[in-house]
Tab-separated table of C-alpha atoms in Angstrom:
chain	number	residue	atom	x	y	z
A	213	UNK	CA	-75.959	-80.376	78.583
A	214	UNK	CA	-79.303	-81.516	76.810
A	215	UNK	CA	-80.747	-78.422	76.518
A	216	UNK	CA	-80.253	-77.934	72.684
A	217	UNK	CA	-77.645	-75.089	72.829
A	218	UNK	CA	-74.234	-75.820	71.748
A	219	UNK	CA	-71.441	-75.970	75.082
A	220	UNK	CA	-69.722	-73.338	72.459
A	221	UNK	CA	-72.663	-71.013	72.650
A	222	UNK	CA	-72.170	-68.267	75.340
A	223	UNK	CA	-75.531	-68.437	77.780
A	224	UNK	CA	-76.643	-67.952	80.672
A	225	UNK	CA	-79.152	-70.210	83.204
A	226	UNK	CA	-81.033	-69.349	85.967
A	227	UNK	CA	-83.023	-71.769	87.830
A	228	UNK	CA	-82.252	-74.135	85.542
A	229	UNK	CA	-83.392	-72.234	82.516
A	230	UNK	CA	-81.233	-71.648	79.927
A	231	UNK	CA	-81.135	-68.534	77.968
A	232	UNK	CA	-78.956	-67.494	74.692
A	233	UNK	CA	-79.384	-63.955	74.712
A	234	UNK	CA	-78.223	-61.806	77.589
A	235	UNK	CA	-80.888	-59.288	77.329
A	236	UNK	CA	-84.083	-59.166	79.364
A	237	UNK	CA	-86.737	-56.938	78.235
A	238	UNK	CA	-89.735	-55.117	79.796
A	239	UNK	CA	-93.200	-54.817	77.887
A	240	UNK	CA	-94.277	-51.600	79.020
A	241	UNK	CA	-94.473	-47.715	78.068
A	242	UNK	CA	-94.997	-48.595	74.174
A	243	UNK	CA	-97.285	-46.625	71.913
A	244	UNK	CA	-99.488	-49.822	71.401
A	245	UNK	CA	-98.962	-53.769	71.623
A	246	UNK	CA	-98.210	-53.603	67.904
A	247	UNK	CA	-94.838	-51.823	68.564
A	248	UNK	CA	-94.113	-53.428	71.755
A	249	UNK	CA	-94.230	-56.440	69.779
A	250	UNK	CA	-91.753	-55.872	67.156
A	251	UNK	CA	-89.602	-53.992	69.243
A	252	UNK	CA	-89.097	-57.057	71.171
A	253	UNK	CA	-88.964	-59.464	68.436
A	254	UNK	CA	-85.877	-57.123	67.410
A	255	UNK	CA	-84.065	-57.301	70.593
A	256	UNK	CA	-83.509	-61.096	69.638
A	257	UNK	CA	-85.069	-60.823	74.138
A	258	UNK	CA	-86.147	-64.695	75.073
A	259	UNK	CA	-87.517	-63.767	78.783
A	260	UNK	CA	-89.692	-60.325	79.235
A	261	UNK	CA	-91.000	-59.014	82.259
A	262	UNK	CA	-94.853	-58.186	82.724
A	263	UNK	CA	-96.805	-56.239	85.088
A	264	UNK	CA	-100.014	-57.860	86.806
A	265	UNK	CA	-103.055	-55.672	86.879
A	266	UNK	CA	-106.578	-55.480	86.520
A	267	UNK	CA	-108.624	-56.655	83.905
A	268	UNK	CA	-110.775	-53.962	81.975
A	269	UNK	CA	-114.317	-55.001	83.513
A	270	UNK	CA	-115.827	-52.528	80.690
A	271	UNK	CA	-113.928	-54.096	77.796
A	272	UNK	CA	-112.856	-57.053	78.272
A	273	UNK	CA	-112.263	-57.841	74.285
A	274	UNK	CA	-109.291	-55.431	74.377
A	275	UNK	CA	-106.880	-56.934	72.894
A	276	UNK	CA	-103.960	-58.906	75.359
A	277	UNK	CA	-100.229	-58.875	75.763
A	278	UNK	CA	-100.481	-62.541	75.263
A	279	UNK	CA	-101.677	-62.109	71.690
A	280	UNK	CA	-98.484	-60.214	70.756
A	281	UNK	CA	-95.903	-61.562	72.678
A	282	UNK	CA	-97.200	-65.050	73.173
A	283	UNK	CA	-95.709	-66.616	76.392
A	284	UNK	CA	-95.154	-69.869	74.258
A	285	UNK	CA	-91.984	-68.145	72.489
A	286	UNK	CA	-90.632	-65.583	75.310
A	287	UNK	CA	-90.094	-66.691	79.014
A	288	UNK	CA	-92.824	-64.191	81.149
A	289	UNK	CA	-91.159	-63.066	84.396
A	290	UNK	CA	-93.989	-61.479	86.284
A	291	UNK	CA	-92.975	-58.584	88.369
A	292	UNK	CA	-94.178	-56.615	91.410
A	293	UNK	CA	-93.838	-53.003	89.840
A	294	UNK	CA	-96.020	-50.510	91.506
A	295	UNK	CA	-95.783	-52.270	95.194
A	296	UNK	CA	-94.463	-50.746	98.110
A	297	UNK	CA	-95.096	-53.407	100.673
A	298	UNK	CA	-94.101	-56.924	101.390
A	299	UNK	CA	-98.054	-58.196	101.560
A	300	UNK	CA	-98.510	-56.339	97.637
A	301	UNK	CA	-95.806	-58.070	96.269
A	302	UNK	CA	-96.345	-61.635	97.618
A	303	UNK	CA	-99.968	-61.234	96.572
A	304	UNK	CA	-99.240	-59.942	93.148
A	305	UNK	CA	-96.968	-62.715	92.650
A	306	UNK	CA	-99.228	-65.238	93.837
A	307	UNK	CA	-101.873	-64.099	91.690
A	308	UNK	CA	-99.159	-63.711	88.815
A	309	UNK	CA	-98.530	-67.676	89.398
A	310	UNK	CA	-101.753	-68.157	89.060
A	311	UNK	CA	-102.660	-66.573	85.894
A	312	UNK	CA	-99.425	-67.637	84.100
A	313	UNK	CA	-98.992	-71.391	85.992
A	314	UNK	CA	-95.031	-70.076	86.470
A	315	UNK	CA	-92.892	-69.681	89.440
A	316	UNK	CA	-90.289	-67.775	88.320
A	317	UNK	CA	-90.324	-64.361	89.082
A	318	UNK	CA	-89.289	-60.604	89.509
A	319	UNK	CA	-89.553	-59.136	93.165
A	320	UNK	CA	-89.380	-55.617	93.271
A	321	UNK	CA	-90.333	-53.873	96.726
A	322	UNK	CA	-90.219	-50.258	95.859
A	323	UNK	CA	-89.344	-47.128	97.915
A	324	UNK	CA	-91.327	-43.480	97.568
A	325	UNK	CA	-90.755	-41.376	94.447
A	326	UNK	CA	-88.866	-39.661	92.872
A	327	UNK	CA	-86.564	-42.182	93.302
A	328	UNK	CA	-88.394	-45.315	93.655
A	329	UNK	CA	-84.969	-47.168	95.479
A	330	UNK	CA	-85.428	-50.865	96.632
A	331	UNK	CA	-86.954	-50.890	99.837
A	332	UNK	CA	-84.148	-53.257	100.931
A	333	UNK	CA	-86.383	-53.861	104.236
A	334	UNK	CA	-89.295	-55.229	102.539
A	335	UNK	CA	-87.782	-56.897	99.712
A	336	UNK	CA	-85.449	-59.542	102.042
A	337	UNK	CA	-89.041	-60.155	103.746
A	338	UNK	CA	-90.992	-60.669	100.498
A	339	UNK	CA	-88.381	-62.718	99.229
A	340	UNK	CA	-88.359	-64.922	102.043
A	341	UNK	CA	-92.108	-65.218	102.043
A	342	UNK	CA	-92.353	-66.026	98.511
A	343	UNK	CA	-89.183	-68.255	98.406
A	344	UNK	CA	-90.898	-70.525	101.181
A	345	UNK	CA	-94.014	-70.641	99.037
A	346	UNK	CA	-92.174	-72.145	96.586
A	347	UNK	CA	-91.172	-68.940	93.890
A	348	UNK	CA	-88.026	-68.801	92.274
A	349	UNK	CA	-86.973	-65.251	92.943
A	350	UNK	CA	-85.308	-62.991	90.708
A	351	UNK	CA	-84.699	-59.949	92.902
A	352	UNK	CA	-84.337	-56.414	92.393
A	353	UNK	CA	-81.945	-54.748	94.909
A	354	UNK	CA	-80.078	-51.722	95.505
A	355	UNK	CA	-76.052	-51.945	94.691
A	356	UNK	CA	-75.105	-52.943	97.921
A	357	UNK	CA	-73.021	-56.211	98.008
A	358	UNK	CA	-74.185	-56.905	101.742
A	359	UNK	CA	-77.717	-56.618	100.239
A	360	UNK	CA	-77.429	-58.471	97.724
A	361	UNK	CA	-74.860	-61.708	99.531
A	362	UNK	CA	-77.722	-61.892	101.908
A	363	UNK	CA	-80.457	-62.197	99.184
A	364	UNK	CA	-78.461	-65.310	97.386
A	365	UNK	CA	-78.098	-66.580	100.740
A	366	UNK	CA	-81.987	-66.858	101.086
A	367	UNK	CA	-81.932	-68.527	98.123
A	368	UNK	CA	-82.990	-65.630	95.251
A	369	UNK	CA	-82.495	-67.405	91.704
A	370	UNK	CA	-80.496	-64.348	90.607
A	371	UNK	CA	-79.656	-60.417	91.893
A	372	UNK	CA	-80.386	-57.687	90.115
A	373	UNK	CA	-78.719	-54.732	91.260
A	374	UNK	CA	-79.880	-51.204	89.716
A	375	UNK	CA	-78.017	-49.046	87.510
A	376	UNK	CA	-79.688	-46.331	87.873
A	377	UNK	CA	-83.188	-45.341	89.243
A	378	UNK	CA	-86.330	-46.701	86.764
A	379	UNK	CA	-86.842	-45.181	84.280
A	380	UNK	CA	-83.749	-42.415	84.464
A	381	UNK	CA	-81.643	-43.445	81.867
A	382	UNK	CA	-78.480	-42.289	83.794
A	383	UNK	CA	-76.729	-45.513	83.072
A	384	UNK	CA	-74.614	-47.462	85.683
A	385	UNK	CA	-74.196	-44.881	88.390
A	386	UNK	CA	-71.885	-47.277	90.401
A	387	UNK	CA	-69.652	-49.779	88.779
A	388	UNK	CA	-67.288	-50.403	91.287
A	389	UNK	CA	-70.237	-51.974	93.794
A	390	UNK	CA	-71.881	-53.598	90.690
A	391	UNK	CA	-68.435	-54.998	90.127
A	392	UNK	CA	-68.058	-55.973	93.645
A	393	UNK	CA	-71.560	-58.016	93.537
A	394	UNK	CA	-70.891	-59.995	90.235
A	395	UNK	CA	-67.343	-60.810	91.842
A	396	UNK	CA	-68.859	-62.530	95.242
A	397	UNK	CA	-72.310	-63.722	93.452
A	398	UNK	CA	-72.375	-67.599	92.962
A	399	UNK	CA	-76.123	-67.166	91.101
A	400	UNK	CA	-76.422	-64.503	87.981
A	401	UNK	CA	-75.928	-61.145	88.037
A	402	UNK	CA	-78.387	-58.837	86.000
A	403	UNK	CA	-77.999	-55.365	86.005
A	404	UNK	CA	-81.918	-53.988	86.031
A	405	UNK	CA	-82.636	-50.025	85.629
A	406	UNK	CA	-80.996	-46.787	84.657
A	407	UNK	CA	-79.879	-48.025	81.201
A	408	UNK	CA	-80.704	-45.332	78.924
A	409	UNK	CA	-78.614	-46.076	76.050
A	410	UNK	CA	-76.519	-49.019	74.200
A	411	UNK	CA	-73.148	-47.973	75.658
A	412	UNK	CA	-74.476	-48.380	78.707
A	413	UNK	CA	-75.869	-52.063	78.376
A	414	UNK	CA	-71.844	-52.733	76.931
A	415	UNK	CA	-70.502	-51.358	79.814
A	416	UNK	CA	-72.889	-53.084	82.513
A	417	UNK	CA	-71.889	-56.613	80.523
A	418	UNK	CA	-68.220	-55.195	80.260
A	419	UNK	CA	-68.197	-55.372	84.140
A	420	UNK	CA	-68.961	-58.973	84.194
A	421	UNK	CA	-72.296	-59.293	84.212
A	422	UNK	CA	-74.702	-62.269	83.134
A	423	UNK	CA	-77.528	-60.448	81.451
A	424	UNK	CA	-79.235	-56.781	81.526
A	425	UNK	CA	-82.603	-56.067	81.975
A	426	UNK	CA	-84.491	-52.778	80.247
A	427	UNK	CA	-87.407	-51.441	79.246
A	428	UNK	CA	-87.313	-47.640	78.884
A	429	UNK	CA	-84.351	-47.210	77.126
A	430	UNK	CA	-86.161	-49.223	74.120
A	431	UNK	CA	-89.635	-48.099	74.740
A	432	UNK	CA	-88.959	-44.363	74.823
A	433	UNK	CA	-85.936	-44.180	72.180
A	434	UNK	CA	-87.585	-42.157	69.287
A	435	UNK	CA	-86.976	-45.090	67.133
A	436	UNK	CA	-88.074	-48.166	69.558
A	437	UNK	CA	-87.106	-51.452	67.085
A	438	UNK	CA	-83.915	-50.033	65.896
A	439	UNK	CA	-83.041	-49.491	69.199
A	440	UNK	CA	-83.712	-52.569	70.424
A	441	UNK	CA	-81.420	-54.039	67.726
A	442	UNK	CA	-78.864	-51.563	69.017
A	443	UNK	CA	-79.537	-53.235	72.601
A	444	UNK	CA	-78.713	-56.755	70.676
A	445	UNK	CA	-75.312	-55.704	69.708
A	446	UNK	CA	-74.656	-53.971	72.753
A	447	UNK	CA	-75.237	-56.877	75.050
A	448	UNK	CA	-73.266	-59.178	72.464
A	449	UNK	CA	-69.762	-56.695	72.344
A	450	UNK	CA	-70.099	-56.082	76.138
A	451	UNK	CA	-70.349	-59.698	77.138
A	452	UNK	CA	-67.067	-60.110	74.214
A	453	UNK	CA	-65.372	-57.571	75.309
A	454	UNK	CA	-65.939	-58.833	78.745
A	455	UNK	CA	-64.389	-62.460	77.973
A	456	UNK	CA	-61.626	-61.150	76.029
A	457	UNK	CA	-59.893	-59.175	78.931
A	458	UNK	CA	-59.135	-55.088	78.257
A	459	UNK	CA	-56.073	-53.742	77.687
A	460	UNK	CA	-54.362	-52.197	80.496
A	461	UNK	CA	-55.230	-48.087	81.395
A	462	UNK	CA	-52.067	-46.081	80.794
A	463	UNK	CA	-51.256	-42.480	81.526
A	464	UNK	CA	-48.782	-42.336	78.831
A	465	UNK	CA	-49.580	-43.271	74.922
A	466	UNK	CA	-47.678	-46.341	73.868
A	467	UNK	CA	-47.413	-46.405	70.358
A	468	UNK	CA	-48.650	-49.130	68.113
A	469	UNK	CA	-46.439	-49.164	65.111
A	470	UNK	CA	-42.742	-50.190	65.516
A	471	UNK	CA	-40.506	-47.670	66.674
A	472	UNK	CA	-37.073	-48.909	64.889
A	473	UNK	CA	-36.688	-48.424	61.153
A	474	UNK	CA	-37.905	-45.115	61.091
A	475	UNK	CA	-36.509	-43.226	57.510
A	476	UNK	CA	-34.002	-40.312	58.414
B	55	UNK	CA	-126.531	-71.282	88.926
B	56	UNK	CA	-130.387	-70.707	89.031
B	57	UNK	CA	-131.266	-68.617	85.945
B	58	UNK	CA	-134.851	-68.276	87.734
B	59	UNK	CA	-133.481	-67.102	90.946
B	60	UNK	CA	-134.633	-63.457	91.219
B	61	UNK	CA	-132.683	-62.524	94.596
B	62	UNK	CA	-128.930	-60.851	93.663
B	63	UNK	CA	-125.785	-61.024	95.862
B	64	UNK	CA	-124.563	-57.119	95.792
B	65	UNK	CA	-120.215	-58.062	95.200
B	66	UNK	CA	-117.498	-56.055	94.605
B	67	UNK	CA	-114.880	-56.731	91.131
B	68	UNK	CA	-112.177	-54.779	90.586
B	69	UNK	CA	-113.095	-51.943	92.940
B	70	UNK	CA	-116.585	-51.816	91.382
B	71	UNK	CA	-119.773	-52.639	93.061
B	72	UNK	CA	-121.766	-55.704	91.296
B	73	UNK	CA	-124.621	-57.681	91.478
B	74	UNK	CA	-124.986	-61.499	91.091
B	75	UNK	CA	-127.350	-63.554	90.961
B	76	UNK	CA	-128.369	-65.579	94.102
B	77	UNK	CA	-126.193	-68.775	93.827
B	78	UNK	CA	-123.715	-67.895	91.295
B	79	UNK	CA	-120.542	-69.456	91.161
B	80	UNK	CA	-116.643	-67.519	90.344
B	81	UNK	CA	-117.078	-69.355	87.004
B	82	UNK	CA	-120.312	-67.628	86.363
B	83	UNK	CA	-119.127	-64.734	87.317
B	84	UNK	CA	-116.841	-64.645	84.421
B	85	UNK	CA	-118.647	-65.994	82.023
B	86	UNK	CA	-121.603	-62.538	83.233
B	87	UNK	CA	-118.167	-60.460	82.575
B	88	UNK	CA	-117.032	-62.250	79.160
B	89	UNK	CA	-113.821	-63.181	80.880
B	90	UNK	CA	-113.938	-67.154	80.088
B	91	UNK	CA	-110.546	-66.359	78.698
B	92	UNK	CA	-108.259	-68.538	80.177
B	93	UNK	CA	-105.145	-66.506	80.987
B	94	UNK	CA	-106.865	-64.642	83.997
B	95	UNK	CA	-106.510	-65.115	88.099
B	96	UNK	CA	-108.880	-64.523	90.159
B	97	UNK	CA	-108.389	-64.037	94.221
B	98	UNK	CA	-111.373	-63.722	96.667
B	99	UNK	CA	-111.330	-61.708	99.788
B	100	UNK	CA	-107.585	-61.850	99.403
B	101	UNK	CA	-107.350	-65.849	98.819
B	102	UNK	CA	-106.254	-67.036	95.545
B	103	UNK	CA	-109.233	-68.994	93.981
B	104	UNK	CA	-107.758	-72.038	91.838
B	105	UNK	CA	-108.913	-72.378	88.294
B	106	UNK	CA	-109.861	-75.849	89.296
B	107	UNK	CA	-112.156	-73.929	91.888
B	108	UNK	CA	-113.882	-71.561	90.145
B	109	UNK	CA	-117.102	-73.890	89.141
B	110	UNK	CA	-117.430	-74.857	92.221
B	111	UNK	CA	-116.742	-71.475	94.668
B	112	UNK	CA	-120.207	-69.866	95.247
B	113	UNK	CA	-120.290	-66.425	96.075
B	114	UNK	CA	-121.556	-64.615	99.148
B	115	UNK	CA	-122.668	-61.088	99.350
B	116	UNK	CA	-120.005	-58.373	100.196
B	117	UNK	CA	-117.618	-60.582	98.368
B	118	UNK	CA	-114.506	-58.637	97.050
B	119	UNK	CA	-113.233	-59.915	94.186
B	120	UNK	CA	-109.924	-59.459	91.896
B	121	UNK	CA	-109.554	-60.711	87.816
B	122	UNK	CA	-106.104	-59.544	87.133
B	123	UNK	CA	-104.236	-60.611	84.024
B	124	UNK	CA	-100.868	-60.039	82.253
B	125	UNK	CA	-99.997	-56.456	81.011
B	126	UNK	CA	-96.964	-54.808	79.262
B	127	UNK	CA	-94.673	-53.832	82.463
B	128	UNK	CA	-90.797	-53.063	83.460
């Protein structure tokens, strides 16, 4: 390939992007755009996901998200956060394309708190909308391997199951239907939500998948940058420990050292 | 735009009322709100308005406008 990483290096493409590290980042919920950048610059993150909103009428000299994590160095994946309808995602993403001149991109169609659950309904017809306007969509979907077949089938760029509702921290609820989605999925598998800690970005990689995506369980640690080197290594011995194949379960211990030769 | 022109357009940005003057354009718009920056979008009674558009889209009153940019998100 003549995309300038080694065939020996282990990563990961979507849409025809290439990417060396296996974990995506969101941009949100820091203290201040200071932190946010060097928490992010620690995760060793090359695509980050950012929320379209607003500008501040009243100031608009506040500083930008741009100026601290330029989109020159990290890949910006706009997302839909925040919309609960088709119509508000396919018009945040077409004013997302705009702004950014980029059509790769993060549907999310959300349901009602507290749980916020893909609206499984209006994503598949906001993904078809925005694939047929020309979007490469990266999808946020419940853990449903019907779901998410149906979603590659319409031609989403990658699925992205949840682990957990956004923003809970309660890890991969389900890793026997993640499982079952990376095992059918011909396009990459990101596990998006619910991690809370580094053990649980390991174990989503340790079930096969091709990246993880986060934002909360960096943002809100107490200590945000060492975190997010913790998420580094995480990502790195999951997808290792992944490739190298566990060790069978076993009821019964099995000793390691040799049993003969034992002094009487 | 006319700088003489004395008659405004009343438009609406972001939610907030605004007046315009007479004529104005989406560029001059942004240049009255200090938003020349490029890394904005701006969509006009729910059509996207091309960058390559903006100097030449006049406004019309009871316009409703959107500047949205890129902000820290999950």
């Amino acid at each position: 390939m003549n995309d300038g990483i080694p065939q020996s290096d282990d990563g990961w493409t979507v849409a025809g992007r290439r990417f060396r590290s296996r974990l995506v980042v969101g941009t949100g919920r820091y203290k201040d755009l200071e932190e946010t950048a060097r928490a992010i610059e620690a995760s060793g993150a090359e695509m980050v996901t950012v929320a379209v909103r607003r500008v501040n009428l009243s100031d608009a000299s506040a500083p930008m998200l741009q100026d601290y994590v330029p989109p020159d160095r990290y890949t910006y994946l706009p997302n839909t956060a925040g919309c609960h309808t088709a119509q508000d995602a396919v018009r945040t993403l077409r004013l997302a394309r705009e702004a950014g001149g980029w059509n790769l991109v993060k549907l999310e169609v959300l349901g009602p708190p507290p749980f916020l659950y893909p609206d499984m309904a209006a994503t598949f017809e906001a993904a078809e909308a925005l694939i047929r306007d020309g979007f490469e969509v990266m999808v946020y979907c419940a853990d449903d391997p019907v779901a998410a077949k149906r979603l590659e089938e319409m031609g989403c760029v990658a699925i992205m199951p949840l682990g957990a509702p956004i923003g809970s921290g309660l890890g991969v609820a389900n890793p026997f239907m993640i499982r079952a989605i990376i095992a059918q999925a011909k396009v990459p598998v990101l596990v998006d939500a619910g991690i809370g800690t580094a053990s649980d970005a390991a174990l989503a990689m340790e079930l096969g998948c091709d990246a993880v995506l986060l934002n909360s369980a960096i943002a809100h640690a107490r200590d945000p940058v060492r975190m997010a080197v913790a998420m580094k290594h995480a990502v790195i011995a999951g997808r290792a420990a992944f490739l190298a194949g566990r060790m069978p379960r076993s009821a019964s211990a099995d000793p390691s050292s040799p049993v003969g030769g034992l002094i009487r | 735009m006319s700088l003489h022109a004395t008659a405004t357009l009343r438009i609406e940005v972001n939610g907030e009322p605004r007046e315009v003057p007479d004529g104005a354009s989406v560029a001059d718009l942004l240049a009255l709100l200090n938003l020349a920056a490029p890394k904005v979008a701006v969509e006009r009674n729910l059509e996207i308005v091309p960058r390559s558009a903006w100097a030449a889209t006049r406004l019309a009153a009871g316009d409703r406008l959107e500047v949205v940019h890129f902000i820290g998100g999950g």
